[in-house]
Tab-separated table of C-alpha atoms in Angstrom:
chain	number	residue	atom	x	y	z
A	1	LEU	CA	23.426	2.555	4.506
A	2	GLU	CA	26.750	1.105	5.691
A	3	SER	CA	25.155	-2.268	6.371
A	4	HIS	CA	23.631	-2.212	2.878
A	5	LEU	CA	27.044	-1.490	1.325
A	6	LEU	CA	28.598	-4.379	3.238
A	7	LYS	CA	25.917	-6.684	1.859
A	8	LEU	CA	26.582	-5.428	-1.648
A	9	GLU	CA	30.304	-6.062	-1.234
A	10	LYS	CA	29.501	-9.689	-0.423
A	11	GLY	CA	27.327	-10.029	-3.517
A	12	GLU	CA	24.120	-9.902	-1.546
A	13	PRO	CA	21.295	-9.412	-2.187
A	14	HIS	CA	20.007	-9.958	-5.726
A	15	PRO	CA	20.406	-6.910	-8.044
A	16	GLU	CA	16.623	-6.669	-8.471
A	17	ILE	CA	16.260	-6.391	-4.707
A	18	VAL	CA	18.890	-3.650	-4.581
A	19	ARG	CA	17.072	-1.672	-7.271
A	20	LEU	CA	13.764	-2.184	-5.510
A	21	GLY	CA	15.158	-1.079	-2.154
A	22	LEU	CA	16.495	2.120	-3.675
A	23	LYS	CA	13.133	2.830	-5.298
A	24	TYR	CA	11.410	2.366	-1.943
A	25	ALA	CA	13.902	4.617	-0.181
A	26	GLU	CA	13.616	7.335	-2.825
A	27	GLY	CA	9.823	7.115	-2.956
A	28	THR	CA	9.675	6.371	-6.682
A	29	VAL	CA	7.523	3.323	-5.865
A	30	SER	CA	4.771	4.291	-3.439
A	31	GLY	CA	1.324	3.082	-2.501
A	32	ALA	CA	0.675	-0.142	-0.595
A	33	SER	CA	-0.505	-2.129	-3.621
A	34	ALA	CA	2.236	-0.849	-5.942
A	35	ARG	CA	4.922	-1.641	-3.370
A	36	CYS	CA	3.530	-5.140	-2.885
A	37	LEU	CA	3.421	-5.778	-6.620
A	38	ALA	CA	6.987	-4.531	-7.001
A	39	LEU	CA	8.120	-6.900	-4.237
A	40	ILE	CA	6.323	-9.821	-5.904
A	41	LEU	CA	8.083	-9.142	-9.192
A	42	ALA	CA	11.496	-8.730	-7.538
A	43	LEU	CA	11.227	-11.909	-5.456
A	44	SER	CA	10.082	-13.793	-8.534
A	45	GLU	CA	13.419	-12.860	-10.099
A	46	VAL	CA	15.240	-13.992	-6.958
A	47	VAL	CA	13.519	-17.384	-7.056
A	48	GLN	CA	14.045	-17.725	-10.807
A	49	ASP	CA	17.803	-17.095	-10.518
A	50	PHE	CA	18.359	-19.138	-7.349
A	51	SER	CA	20.368	-22.326	-7.472
A	52	ILE	CA	22.289	-24.501	-5.033
A	53	THR	CA	26.069	-24.025	-5.214
A	54	GLU	CA	29.072	-25.174	-3.220
A	55	ALA	CA	28.931	-21.905	-1.298
A	56	ASN	CA	25.639	-22.952	0.335
A	57	GLU	CA	25.852	-24.483	3.785
A	58	THR	CA	23.554	-27.361	2.817
A	59	GLN	CA	22.151	-28.889	-0.357
A	60	ASP	CA	18.559	-28.497	0.864
A	61	PHE	CA	16.772	-26.348	-1.730
A	62	ARG	CA	13.977	-25.254	0.574
A	63	ARG	CA	16.258	-24.235	3.418
A	64	GLU	CA	18.742	-22.369	1.242
A	65	LEU	CA	16.012	-20.583	-0.729
A	66	ASP	CA	14.400	-19.515	2.519
A	67	LYS	CA	17.718	-18.064	3.723
A	68	THR	CA	18.190	-16.166	0.469
A	69	LEU	CA	14.681	-14.738	0.616
A	70	LYS	CA	15.139	-13.695	4.237
A	71	ARG	CA	18.228	-11.680	3.332
A	72	SER	CA	16.410	-10.070	0.426
A	73	ILE	CA	13.351	-9.219	2.506
A	74	GLN	CA	15.488	-7.779	5.288
A	75	PHE	CA	17.284	-5.543	2.807
A	76	VAL	CA	13.946	-4.238	1.507
A	77	ALA	CA	12.640	-3.677	5.035
A	78	ASP	CA	15.795	-1.751	5.936
A	79	CYS	CA	15.137	0.604	3.018
A	80	ARG	CA	11.539	1.191	4.087
A	81	PRO	CA	9.256	-0.691	6.510
A	82	MET	CA	7.070	-3.229	4.760
A	83	SER	CA	3.370	-2.554	4.271
A	84	VAL	CA	0.675	-4.905	5.557
A	85	ALA	CA	0.104	-6.259	2.048
A	86	MET	CA	3.819	-6.974	1.638
A	87	GLY	CA	3.894	-8.762	4.984
A	88	ASN	CA	0.938	-10.920	3.954
A	89	PHE	CA	2.706	-11.847	0.736
A	90	VAL	CA	5.927	-12.748	2.545
A	91	ARG	CA	4.022	-15.020	4.938
A	92	HIS	CA	2.305	-16.672	1.983
A	93	LEU	CA	5.618	-17.249	0.224
A	94	LYS	CA	7.329	-18.725	3.280
A	95	ALA	CA	4.361	-21.016	3.916
A	96	ARG	CA	4.466	-22.326	0.355
A	97	ILE	CA	8.209	-22.990	0.598
A	98	SER	CA	7.772	-24.926	3.844
A	99	GLU	CA	5.051	-27.046	2.204
A	100	LEU	CA	7.222	-28.173	-0.729
A	101	PRO	CA	7.457	-31.982	-0.862
A	102	PRO	CA	11.051	-33.155	-0.305
A	103	THR	CA	10.684	-35.543	-3.255
A	104	LEU	CA	10.637	-32.678	-5.780
A	105	THR	CA	13.776	-31.790	-7.691
A	106	ASP	CA	15.216	-28.292	-7.391
A	107	GLU	CA	13.758	-27.240	-10.738
A	108	GLU	CA	10.340	-28.656	-9.858
A	109	SER	CA	10.407	-26.868	-6.517
A	110	LYS	CA	11.346	-23.606	-8.203
A	111	ALA	CA	8.533	-23.991	-10.749
A	112	GLU	CA	6.016	-24.682	-8.002
A	113	ILE	CA	7.067	-21.585	-6.039
A	114	LEU	CA	6.858	-19.394	-9.142
A	115	ARG	CA	3.357	-20.729	-9.886
A	116	SER	CA	2.341	-19.945	-6.313
A	117	ILE	CA	3.679	-16.392	-6.604
A	118	HIS	CA	1.794	-15.903	-9.876
A	119	ARG	CA	-1.448	-17.172	-8.319
A	120	PHE	CA	-1.006	-14.839	-5.371
A	121	ARG	CA	-0.488	-11.862	-7.660
A	122	GLU	CA	-3.550	-12.747	-9.697
A	123	GLU	CA	-5.905	-13.705	-6.839
A	124	LYS	CA	-4.893	-11.101	-4.235
A	125	LEU	CA	-3.995	-8.078	-6.357
A	126	GLU	CA	-5.175	-8.173	-9.970
A	127	LEU	CA	-8.613	-9.786	-9.588
A	128	PRO	CA	-9.492	-7.733	-6.459
A	129	LEU	CA	-8.569	-4.536	-8.322
A	130	ALA	CA	-10.929	-5.427	-11.176
A	131	THR	CA	-13.697	-6.579	-8.839
A	132	ILE	CA	-13.582	-3.557	-6.543
A	133	THR	CA	-13.342	-1.175	-9.476
A	134	GLU	CA	-16.477	-2.621	-11.067
A	135	SER	CA	-18.363	-2.900	-7.782
A	136	GLY	CA	-17.461	0.614	-6.706
A	137	ALA	CA	-18.377	2.138	-10.062
A	138	THR	CA	-21.771	0.450	-10.225
A	139	LYS	CA	-22.835	0.382	-6.574
A	140	LEU	CA	-21.267	3.466	-5.006
A	141	ILE	CA	-21.646	6.175	-7.615
A	142	ASP	CA	-25.009	7.388	-8.953
A	143	ASN	CA	-25.905	9.971	-11.547
A	144	GLY	CA	-25.772	13.454	-10.075
A	145	ASP	CA	-23.415	12.515	-7.246
A	146	VAL	CA	-20.750	14.842	-5.931
A	147	VAL	CA	-17.971	12.538	-4.752
A	148	LEU	CA	-15.385	13.923	-2.354
A	149	VAL	CA	-11.976	12.212	-2.272
A	150	TYR	CA	-8.717	12.951	-0.480
A	151	GLY	CA	-5.206	12.794	-1.897
A	152	ARG	CA	-4.695	10.094	-4.473
A	153	SER	CA	-5.605	6.440	-4.141
A	154	TYR	CA	-5.062	4.362	-7.270
A	155	LEU	CA	-8.051	2.178	-6.381
A	156	VAL	CA	-10.356	5.166	-5.909
A	157	GLU	CA	-9.014	6.658	-9.135
A	158	GLN	CA	-9.917	3.474	-11.037
A	159	ILE	CA	-13.416	3.431	-9.530
A	160	LEU	CA	-14.058	6.990	-10.674
A	161	LEU	CA	-12.686	6.351	-14.158
A	162	ARG	CA	-14.770	3.177	-14.506
A	163	ALA	CA	-17.906	4.983	-13.375
A	164	ARG	CA	-17.302	7.578	-16.059
A	165	LYS	CA	-16.707	4.872	-18.652
A	166	VAL	CA	-20.045	3.165	-17.934
A	167	GLY	CA	-21.849	6.462	-18.460
A	168	LYS	CA	-22.326	7.816	-14.944
A	169	GLU	CA	-22.631	11.609	-14.713
A	170	PHE	CA	-21.088	12.952	-11.525
A	171	ARG	CA	-18.684	15.528	-10.143
A	172	VAL	CA	-15.590	15.020	-8.030
A	173	THR	CA	-14.148	17.224	-5.301
A	174	VAL	CA	-10.476	16.485	-4.633
A	175	LEU	CA	-9.083	17.498	-1.260
A	176	ASP	CA	-5.317	17.701	-1.023
A	177	SER	CA	-2.596	18.593	1.473
A	178	ARG	CA	1.084	19.366	1.619
A	179	PRO	CA	3.819	18.306	1.420
A	180	ARG	CA	3.190	15.850	-1.433
A	181	TYR	CA	0.047	17.280	-3.018
A	182	GLU	CA	-0.862	13.863	-4.434
A	183	GLY	CA	-4.332	15.104	-5.341
A	184	ARG	CA	-2.924	17.211	-8.151
A	185	HIS	CA	-2.135	14.114	-10.175
A	186	LEU	CA	-5.608	12.694	-9.552
A	187	THR	CA	-7.191	15.975	-10.592
A	188	SER	CA	-5.222	15.952	-13.833
A	189	VAL	CA	-6.166	12.356	-14.650
A	190	LEU	CA	-9.877	12.821	-13.933
A	191	SER	CA	-10.194	16.101	-15.813
A	192	SER	CA	-8.438	14.585	-18.854
A	193	GLU	CA	-11.225	11.979	-18.954
A	194	GLY	CA	-13.933	14.621	-19.025
A	195	ILE	CA	-14.919	14.400	-15.360
A	196	SER	CA	-15.864	17.689	-13.699
A	197	VAL	CA	-13.348	18.225	-10.880
A	198	GLU	CA	-13.062	20.796	-8.122
A	199	TYR	CA	-9.706	20.950	-6.345
A	200	GLY	CA	-8.906	22.423	-2.950
A	201	LEU	CA	-6.686	21.990	0.081
A	202	ILE	CA	-7.789	20.217	3.228
A	203	THR	CA	-7.964	23.588	4.979
A	204	ALA	CA	-11.070	24.278	2.864
A	205	ALA	CA	-12.667	20.893	3.598
A	206	GLY	CA	-15.449	22.426	5.698
A	207	TYR	CA	-16.575	24.482	2.723
A	208	LEU	CA	-15.993	21.927	-0.044
A	209	ILE	CA	-17.877	19.145	1.716
A	210	GLU	CA	-21.126	21.122	1.679
A	211	ASP	CA	-22.111	19.837	-1.787
A	212	ALA	CA	-20.726	16.307	-1.355
A	213	THR	CA	-23.192	13.414	-1.472
A	214	LYS	CA	-20.589	10.822	-0.435
A	215	VAL	CA	-16.931	10.454	0.445
A	216	ILE	CA	-14.801	7.677	-1.052
A	217	LEU	CA	-11.318	7.110	0.366
A	218	GLY	CA	-8.438	4.705	-0.097
A	219	ALA	CA	-6.592	2.945	2.728
A	220	TYR	CA	-3.079	1.781	3.530
A	221	SER	CA	-4.537	-1.013	5.661
A	222	PHE	CA	-7.440	-2.048	7.863
A	223	THR	CA	-6.890	-3.305	11.386
A	224	SER	CA	-8.844	-6.129	12.967
A	225	ASN	CA	-10.979	-3.715	15.004
A	226	GLY	CA	-12.258	-2.092	11.805
A	227	ALA	CA	-10.112	1.045	11.895
A	228	ALA	CA	-8.474	2.349	8.721
A	229	MET	CA	-4.842	3.358	8.361
A	230	ALA	CA	-4.499	5.873	5.533
A	231	ARG	CA	-2.589	8.924	4.345
A	232	VAL	CA	-2.330	11.465	7.164
A	233	GLY	CA	-5.294	13.818	6.972
A	234	THR	CA	-7.778	11.064	6.148
A	235	ALA	CA	-9.024	10.844	9.735
A	236	ALA	CA	-9.834	14.564	9.725
A	237	VAL	CA	-11.816	14.215	6.486
A	238	ALA	CA	-13.676	11.212	7.905
A	239	ALA	CA	-14.529	13.060	11.133
A	240	LEU	CA	-15.835	16.004	9.113
A	241	ALA	CA	-17.964	13.716	6.946
A	242	LYS	CA	-19.380	12.099	10.072
A	243	SER	CA	-20.312	15.470	11.575
A	244	ARG	CA	-22.006	16.553	8.317
A	245	LEU	CA	-23.815	13.205	7.914
A	246	VAL	CA	-22.138	12.500	4.577
A	247	PRO	CA	-21.754	8.739	3.884
A	248	LEU	CA	-18.121	7.655	3.959
A	249	VAL	CA	-16.852	4.539	2.191
A	250	PHE	CA	-13.348	3.107	2.021
A	251	ALA	CA	-12.125	1.068	-0.949
A	252	CYS	CA	-9.523	-1.495	0.068
A	253	GLU	CA	-8.312	-4.909	-1.053
A	254	ALA	CA	-8.481	-7.714	1.507
A	255	ILE	CA	-4.722	-8.278	1.194
A	256	LYS	CA	-4.342	-5.026	3.146
A	257	PHE	CA	-6.356	-6.362	6.092
A	258	SER	CA	-4.375	-7.073	9.226
A	259	ASP	CA	-5.033	-9.071	12.377
A	260	ARG	CA	-3.411	-6.229	14.339
A	261	VAL	CA	-5.651	-4.208	16.665
A	262	GLN	CA	-4.798	-0.498	16.726
A	263	LEU	CA	-6.415	2.332	18.667
A	264	ASP	CA	-4.269	5.268	17.558
A	265	ALA	CA	-1.703	6.269	14.941
A	266	ILE	CA	1.219	6.499	17.360
A	267	CYS	CA	1.851	2.859	18.293
A	268	PHE	CA	2.444	1.950	14.638
A	269	ASN	CA	3.275	4.402	11.866
A	270	GLU	CA	5.972	5.518	9.439
A	271	LEU	CA	8.044	8.667	9.593
A	272	ASP	CA	8.527	10.528	6.344
A	273	ASP	CA	11.312	12.965	5.526
A	274	PRO	CA	10.937	15.932	7.917
A	275	ASP	CA	12.553	18.257	5.385
A	276	GLU	CA	9.391	17.938	3.282
A	277	LEU	CA	7.632	20.049	5.899
A	278	VAL	CA	10.028	22.953	5.490
A	279	ALA	CA	8.111	25.447	3.370
A	280	GLY	CA	10.105	27.008	0.560
A	281	GLY	CA	13.006	24.542	0.722
A	282	GLU	CA	16.339	26.264	1.417
A	283	GLN	CA	14.655	29.681	1.509
A	284	GLY	CA	12.096	28.647	4.115
A	285	HIS	CA	11.917	29.969	7.660
A	286	LEU	CA	12.808	26.529	9.059
A	287	ARG	CA	15.822	25.879	6.863
A	288	ASP	CA	18.103	25.731	9.922
A	289	TRP	CA	15.790	23.607	12.056
A	290	LYS	CA	18.390	20.838	12.441
A	291	ASP	CA	20.678	23.279	14.237
A	292	ILE	CA	18.045	24.166	16.835
A	293	ALA	CA	18.338	21.724	19.715
A	294	THR	CA	14.820	22.373	21.019
A	295	MET	CA	13.079	21.834	17.675
A	296	ARG	CA	11.956	18.635	15.979
A	297	LEU	CA	9.804	18.177	12.881
A	298	LEU	CA	7.364	15.274	12.827
A	299	ASN	CA	6.151	14.117	9.415
A	300	LEU	CA	3.846	11.141	9.989
A	301	MET	CA	2.765	9.227	6.905
A	302	TYR	CA	-0.508	7.765	8.187
A	303	ASP	CA	-3.314	8.389	10.619
A	304	LEU	CA	-6.070	6.149	11.981
A	305	THR	CA	-9.758	6.551	11.166
A	306	PRO	CA	-11.852	4.936	13.944
A	307	VAL	CA	-14.482	2.369	13.046
A	308	GLU	CA	-17.376	4.599	14.160
A	309	ASN	CA	-16.549	7.121	11.419
A	310	ILE	CA	-16.706	4.539	8.612
A	311	ASP	CA	-19.993	3.551	7.004
A	312	ALA	CA	-18.784	0.779	4.685
A	313	VAL	CA	-15.758	-0.856	3.079
A	314	VAL	CA	-15.697	-2.015	-0.539
A	315	THR	CA	-13.585	-5.158	-0.949
A	316	GLU	CA	-13.469	-8.034	-3.412
A	317	ALA	CA	-15.743	-9.890	-0.986
A	318	GLY	CA	-18.416	-7.213	-1.399
A	319	VAL	CA	-19.529	-4.075	0.395
A	320	ILE	CA	-19.179	-4.788	4.098
A	321	PRO	CA	-19.462	-2.851	7.368
A	322	PRO	CA	-16.089	-2.149	9.027
A	323	SER	CA	-17.088	-4.409	11.914
A	324	SER	CA	-16.825	-7.356	9.476
A	325	VAL	CA	-13.118	-6.835	8.808
A	326	PRO	CA	-12.068	-9.542	11.318
A	327	VAL	CA	-14.394	-11.988	9.530
A	328	ILE	CA	-12.556	-11.305	6.272
A	329	VAL	CA	-9.209	-11.694	8.014
A	330	HIS	CA	-10.222	-15.011	9.575
A	331	ASP	CA	-12.292	-16.672	6.843
A	332	TYR	CA	-11.506	-15.031	3.511
A	333	LEU	CA	-7.883	-13.999	3.644
A	334	GLN	CA	-6.395	-17.490	3.780
A	335	ILE	CA	-2.947	-16.787	2.385
């Protein structure tokens, strides 16, 4: 926080970046795709407002813009670690800046960068959302299905709503867990659209999965070995589906695919606010946990679902087996 205040005193970074960083830190912008889109919009403002002044060390537009973006990106990362999708966008943006012809004027360079950002948003976020939504609604869900989901994934939500819109008759079982209870919002949205919904906590997953014909889950990212990083609790649902022979499908945009190989959820993860685990807030039994030297609360945000527990992944490139993720990373995701 002190380092952020020092930056603000110096007029850095851009006000849009400051607002975005605070939203990340407070959790008002969450979800890998939503966070990436918010970063795209904020950096577009940074590029739009950037200009060379006497305060810059050089008069090289590309070099000075790159420095400005680095400061902005670092500020955002200090507020909350960047998601895989955000990292892919940042690499794309830096690559486009480095490829700018030196013969372009500053205004021409700025226009070219803004066009590149717009294309990225359209090709890697908006079109994949529409494609996966349509593909998932038509290919994954059949009449009479009982679809089990966990928490709330915006992409999964759109698939279910689209399936309802095209006339599919099905039921949804929403599994949820504390501390955020994200599934409550999904339950409300689906029921308002006339979809039959059954809601329960993950502790009742063994009972609720009995009627399920398939499980559809969202993902934070996919690693190169085909494993899925997702909201903590997802791996348990996937393992249960595997043991009950219920088909399990992830819906995930290719922009969330990573060339990282990960075997567990410990080597890379995010820590959420441990106070969220304290039941009952100030009246809870653990309200004084910070004063107990031998006690620590661990609130992990994600867990890792191994490739053997995943039957398929729905992406904008089609429905693929998880073993094909590295092919998408290498051949399709050319950012």
